[in-house]
Coordinates of C-alpha atoms in Angstrom, one line a residue:
M1 CA -4.9 30.6 1.4
N2 CA -4.7 28.1 4.3
A3 CA -1.6 26.0 3.7
E4 CA -1.7 24.1 7.0
P5 CA -3.0 20.7 5.6
I6 CA -0.2 20.8 3.0
I7 CA 2.4 21.5 5.8
Y8 CA 1.1 18.5 7.8
G9 CA 1.6 16.3 4.8
L10 CA 5.1 17.6 4.1
I11 CA 6.1 17.2 7.7
F12 CA 4.9 13.6 7.6
V13 CA 6.8 12.8 4.4
G14 CA 9.9 14.5 5.8
V15 CA 9.7 12.3 9.0
L16 CA 9.5 9.2 6.8
A17 CA 12.5 10.2 4.9
L18 CA 14.3 11.0 8.1
V19 CA 13.6 7.5 9.4
E20 CA 15.1 5.8 6.3
G21 CA 18.1 8.1 6.4
V22 CA 18.9 7.4 10.0
Y23 CA 18.6 3.6 9.4
L24 CA 21.0 3.7 6.5
V25 CA 23.4 5.9 8.3
A26 CA 23.3 3.7 11.4
F27 CA 23.7 0.3 9.7
G28 CA 25.0 1.0 6.2
K29 CA 23.7 0.2 2.8
S30 CA 25.0 -3.4 2.9
I31 CA 22.0 -4.5 4.8
S32 CA 19.5 -2.9 2.5
L33 CA 16.9 -5.3 1.0
N34 CA 18.1 -4.3 -2.4
S35 CA 21.7 -5.4 -1.6
R36 CA 22.9 -8.7 -3.2
V37 CA 25.2 -9.3 -0.3
N38 CA 24.8 -12.4 1.9
R39 CA 25.0 -10.8 5.3
R40 CA 25.8 -14.0 7.2
L41 CA 28.7 -14.9 4.9
E42 CA 29.9 -11.3 5.0
M43 CA 30.0 -11.5 8.8
L44 CA 32.0 -14.8 8.6
D45 CA 34.4 -13.3 6.0
K46 CA 35.1 -10.4 8.5
G47 CA 36.5 -12.9 11.0
A48 CA 33.5 -13.6 13.2
G49 CA 33.1 -17.1 14.5
R50 CA 30.2 -19.3 13.4
E51 CA 28.8 -19.5 16.9
Q52 CA 29.2 -15.7 17.3
V53 CA 27.4 -15.0 14.0
L54 CA 24.6 -17.4 14.9
E55 CA 24.1 -15.8 18.3
Q56 CA 24.1 -12.3 16.8
L57 CA 21.5 -13.2 14.1
R58 CA 19.3 -15.0 16.6
K59 CA 19.4 -12.1 18.9
E60 CA 18.3 -9.7 16.1
M61 CA 15.5 -12.1 15.0
Q62 CA 14.0 -12.6 18.4
Q63 CA 14.6 -9.2 20.2
H64 CA 11.3 -7.6 19.0
M65 CA 8.9 -10.4 20.1
K66 CA 10.5 -10.4 23.6
S67 CA 9.6 -6.8 24.1
T68 CA 5.8 -6.9 23.4
E69 CA 5.1 -5.9 27.0
I70 CA 6.4 -2.4 26.3
P71 CA 3.5 0.1 25.8
L72 CA 2.8 1.0 22.2
Y73 CA 5.5 -1.4 21.0
S74 CA 3.3 -4.5 20.8
M75 CA 1.7 -3.4 17.6
L76 CA 5.1 -3.0 16.0
A77 CA 6.8 -6.1 17.3
E78 CA 5.5 -8.7 14.9
K79 CA 6.1 -6.5 11.8
A80 CA 9.6 -5.5 13.1
Q81 CA 10.5 -9.2 13.5
K82 CA 9.3 -10.0 10.0
A83 CA 11.3 -7.1 8.6
A84 CA 14.4 -8.1 10.6
I85 CA 14.9 -4.5 11.8
E86 CA 18.3 -4.1 13.4
F87 CA 17.1 -1.3 15.6
T88 CA 16.5 -2.6 19.1
P89 CA 13.0 -2.0 20.6
R90 CA 14.5 0.8 22.8
Q91 CA 16.1 2.5 19.8
L92 CA 12.8 2.3 17.9
I93 CA 10.9 3.9 20.9
M94 CA 13.5 6.6 21.2
L95 CA 13.3 7.2 17.5
M96 CA 9.5 7.6 17.7
I97 CA 9.9 10.1 20.5
G98 CA 12.6 12.0 18.5
L99 CA 10.4 12.1 15.4
A100 CA 7.5 13.3 17.5
V101 CA 9.7 16.2 18.8
V102 CA 10.8 17.0 15.3
A103 CA 7.2 17.0 14.1
F104 CA 6.2 19.2 17.0
V105 CA 8.9 21.8 16.2
G106 CA 7.9 21.8 12.6
L107 CA 4.2 22.3 13.4
T108 CA 5.1 25.0 15.9
V109 CA 7.2 26.9 13.3
A110 CA 5.0 26.4 10.3
T111 CA 1.5 26.5 11.8
K112 CA -0.6 28.3 14.5
T113 CA -2.4 25.3 15.7
E114 CA -3.2 25.0 19.4
I115 CA -0.6 23.3 21.5
V116 CA -2.8 20.3 22.4
I117 CA -3.6 19.6 18.8
R118 CA 0.1 20.0 17.9
S119 CA 1.1 17.6 20.6
L120 CA -1.5 14.9 19.4
L121 CA -0.5 15.4 15.8
S122 CA 3.2 15.1 16.7
V123 CA 2.7 11.8 18.5
A124 CA 0.5 10.5 15.7
I125 CA 3.2 11.5 13.1
G126 CA 6.0 9.9 15.1
V127 CA 4.3 6.6 15.8
G128 CA 2.6 6.5 12.4
A129 CA 5.8 7.1 10.5
I130 CA 7.6 4.3 12.3
Y131 CA 4.7 2.0 11.8
M132 CA 4.4 2.7 8.1
W133 CA 8.1 2.4 7.6
I134 CA 8.3 -1.0 9.4
S135 CA 5.2 -2.3 7.6
H136 CA 6.8 -1.4 4.2
K137 CA 10.1 -3.1 5.2
A138 CA 8.2 -6.2 6.4
K139 CA 6.0 -6.5 3.3
K140 CA 9.0 -6.1 1.0
R141 CA 11.1 -8.7 2.9
I142 CA 8.3 -11.3 3.1
G143 CA 7.6 -10.7 -0.6
M144 CA 11.3 -11.4 -1.5
L145 CA 11.3 -14.5 0.7
E146 CA 8.2 -15.9 -1.0
E147 CA 9.7 -15.2 -4.4
Q148 CA 13.1 -16.9 -3.5
L149 CA 11.7 -20.0 -1.8
P150 CA 10.7 -22.0 -4.9
D151 CA 14.2 -21.6 -6.4
A152 CA 15.8 -22.6 -3.0
V153 CA 13.6 -25.7 -2.8
E154 CA 14.6 -26.7 -6.3
L155 CA 18.2 -26.2 -5.5
M156 CA 17.8 -28.5 -2.5
V157 CA 16.2 -31.1 -4.8
R158 CA 19.1 -31.0 -7.2
S159 CA 21.6 -31.3 -4.3
L160 CA 19.7 -34.3 -2.9
R161 CA 19.6 -36.0 -6.2
V162 CA 23.4 -35.9 -6.6
G163 CA 23.8 -37.5 -3.2
H164 CA 24.2 -34.7 -0.7
P165 CA 22.5 -35.1 2.7
F166 CA 19.7 -32.7 3.5
V167 CA 21.9 -30.6 5.9
S168 CA 24.4 -30.1 3.1
A169 CA 21.6 -29.1 0.8
I170 CA 20.5 -26.4 3.3
Q171 CA 24.1 -25.2 3.5
I172 CA 24.3 -25.0 -0.3
V173 CA 21.2 -22.8 -0.3
A174 CA 22.7 -20.6 2.3
K175 CA 25.8 -20.0 0.2
E176 CA 24.3 -19.8 -3.3
V177 CA 21.1 -17.8 -3.0
Q178 CA 20.8 -14.1 -2.0
D179 CA 19.5 -12.5 1.1
P180 CA 17.2 -12.4 2.8
L181 CA 16.6 -16.2 2.4
A182 CA 20.4 -17.0 2.5
T183 CA 20.8 -15.7 6.0
E184 CA 17.7 -17.4 7.2
F185 CA 18.8 -20.8 5.8
G186 CA 22.3 -20.2 7.1
M187 CA 21.0 -19.9 10.6
I188 CA 19.2 -23.2 10.2
A189 CA 22.4 -24.9 8.9
D190 CA 24.3 -23.5 11.9
E191 CA 21.7 -24.6 14.4
S192 CA 21.7 -28.1 12.9
A193 CA 25.5 -28.2 13.2
Y194 CA 25.1 -27.5 16.9
G195 CA 22.7 -30.3 17.3
R196 CA 19.2 -28.9 16.8
D197 CA 16.6 -30.8 14.9
I198 CA 16.4 -29.4 11.4
G199 CA 12.6 -29.9 11.2
E200 CA 12.1 -28.0 14.4
A201 CA 14.3 -25.2 13.2
L202 CA 12.3 -24.9 9.9
K203 CA 9.1 -24.9 11.9
E204 CA 10.3 -22.1 14.1
M205 CA 11.4 -20.0 11.1
A206 CA 8.0 -20.6 9.5
E207 CA 6.1 -19.4 12.6
R208 CA 8.4 -16.4 13.1
L209 CA 7.9 -15.3 9.5
D210 CA 4.3 -16.4 9.3
M211 CA 4.8 -18.0 5.9
Q212 CA 2.5 -20.9 4.8
D213 CA 4.9 -22.2 2.2
L214 CA 7.7 -22.5 4.9
R215 CA 5.2 -24.4 7.1
F216 CA 4.7 -26.8 4.2
L217 CA 8.4 -27.3 3.9
A218 CA 8.8 -27.9 7.6
V219 CA 6.0 -30.4 7.7
A220 CA 7.4 -32.3 4.6
V221 CA 10.8 -32.5 6.2
T222 CA 9.4 -33.6 9.6
I223 CA 7.2 -36.3 8.1
Q224 CA 10.2 -37.6 6.0
Q225 CA 12.4 -37.8 9.1
Q226 CA 9.8 -39.8 11.0
S227 CA 8.4 -42.0 8.2
G228 CA 11.1 -42.1 5.5
G229 CA 10.7 -41.8 1.8
N230 CA 12.3 -40.0 -1.1
L231 CA 12.8 -36.5 0.2
A232 CA 13.9 -35.2 -3.3
E233 CA 10.6 -36.2 -4.9
I234 CA 8.6 -34.8 -2.0
L235 CA 10.4 -31.4 -2.3
A236 CA 10.1 -31.4 -6.1
G237 CA 6.4 -31.7 -5.7
L238 CA 6.4 -29.1 -3.0
A239 CA 8.3 -26.6 -5.3
K240 CA 5.6 -27.0 -7.9
V241 CA 2.9 -26.4 -5.3
I242 CA 4.7 -23.3 -4.0
R243 CA 5.1 -21.9 -7.6
A244 CA 1.4 -22.6 -8.3
R245 CA 0.3 -20.9 -5.1
F246 CA 2.6 -17.9 -5.9
R247 CA 1.1 -17.5 -9.4
L248 CA -2.4 -17.8 -8.0
F249 CA -1.7 -15.3 -5.3
R250 CA -0.4 -12.8 -7.9
R251 CA -3.5 -13.4 -10.0
V252 CA -5.8 -12.8 -7.0
K253 CA -3.9 -9.7 -6.1
A254 CA -4.4 -8.4 -9.6
I255 CA -8.1 -9.2 -9.6
T256 CA -8.7 -7.5 -6.2
A257 CA -6.5 -4.5 -6.9
E258 CA -9.5 -2.5 -8.4
A259 CA -11.6 -3.1 -5.3
Q260 CA -8.7 -2.1 -3.0
W261 CA -8.0 1.1 -4.9
S262 CA -11.7 1.9 -5.1
G263 CA -12.0 1.7 -1.3
K264 CA -8.9 3.8 -0.8
F265 CA -10.2 6.4 -3.3
L266 CA -13.7 6.5 -1.8
S267 CA -12.2 7.1 1.6
G268 CA -9.5 9.5 0.5
F269 CA -11.6 11.6 -1.9
P270 CA -13.5 13.5 0.8
L271 CA -10.2 14.4 2.5
M272 CA -8.7 15.5 -0.7
A273 CA -11.8 17.6 -1.4
L274 CA -11.6 19.1 2.1
V275 CA -8.0 20.1 1.5
A276 CA -8.8 21.6 -1.9
I277 CA -11.7 23.6 -0.5
Q278 CA -9.6 24.9 2.3
I279 CA -6.9 26.0 -0.1
Q280 CA -9.3 27.7 -2.5
D281 CA -11.6 29.2 0.2
P282 CA -10.2 29.1 3.8
N283 CA -13.5 30.7 5.1
Y284 CA -15.8 28.2 3.4
Y285 CA -16.9 26.5 6.6
D286 CA -16.9 29.5 8.9
D287 CA -20.7 29.8 8.9
V288 CA -21.3 26.3 10.1
M289 CA -18.3 25.7 12.4
D290 CA -20.1 27.0 15.4
H291 CA -23.1 24.8 14.8
P292 CA -23.5 22.2 17.6
Y293 CA -23.8 19.3 15.1
F294 CA -20.6 20.3 13.1
M295 CA -18.0 18.4 15.2
P296 CA -20.3 15.3 15.8
A297 CA -20.9 15.2 12.0
C298 CA -17.1 15.3 11.4
V299 CA -16.5 12.5 13.8
V300 CA -19.3 10.4 12.1
V301 CA -17.7 11.0 8.7
A302 CA -14.3 10.0 10.0
V303 CA -15.7 6.8 11.5
L304 CA -17.6 5.9 8.3
L305 CA -14.5 6.5 6.1
T306 CA -12.4 4.3 8.5
I307 CA -15.1 1.6 8.4
N308 CA -15.1 1.7 4.6
L309 CA -11.4 1.0 4.5
I310 CA -11.7 -1.9 7.0
V311 CA -14.6 -3.5 5.1
M312 CA -13.0 -3.2 1.7
R313 CA -9.8 -4.7 3.2
W314 CA -11.8 -7.6 4.6
L315 CA -13.6 -8.2 1.3
T316 CA -10.3 -8.3 -0.7
D317 CA -8.2 -10.2 1.9
I318 CA -8.4 -13.5 0.1
K319 CA -6.2 -16.3 1.6
V320 CA -4.4 -18.4 -1.0

């Protein structure tokens, strides 16, 4: 029985687990997205100055997009920025190299694949594991921000209605809500305290996180600053719009889930069938492997499966 496909999968899963373990060991569980700790307030409680905390957080938020010229890192930079990964770009690249080496050793010990194929698979596993891990972190963090934002806007509305200025409303959100939104709004409050326009700070945060609801908030605040008006009423209406968009987005996601999983299943089923055939009968393809059309046919099948995934993703990627 040929167990090499299973070994490849186990090595990839092990590499993913290793990435998560290294991250938690390096930075601690307190920064996990599941933590209820407000990281900015935690840093202030430990004795760090407000300016020092702001500088540290801004450096972490901006470090990834400043390193897009590094080869292979440009495809990770935007997602790493959204995920607020504390690893520096250099550390992430070193981690990819280290994981590739670990995968190569595992493939060398567990399989008899040729060295060229082992090298290519090792690089793919190292880069792919980091990419999947960062994508998962980014998606989870953005999802939490989208879920927290309506409550934060409503909290600002209540603060404005009892007489607080807008900057104080931002500070209240930074203290009362949980991370990740608390630290983001805390940075805006600190930047405003040092003289930056709050509408400009909100706009930069919206662009950095690529969140349409935050763009709405930034535009509403900027228009109110320039034209005047009842900001509390404007934000109250905005909170209702954000909640309605959030419900609509979840409904669209539920409706398109069947099509998404159908595309994944249709692309994954031939691969699963191939693995099952190889396990049951390792010599099943021996009679045709030497045929001149065998490898071109395999390439064509791989391309078609990839196109299927891309097309299904395009069809189900509905903007709300």
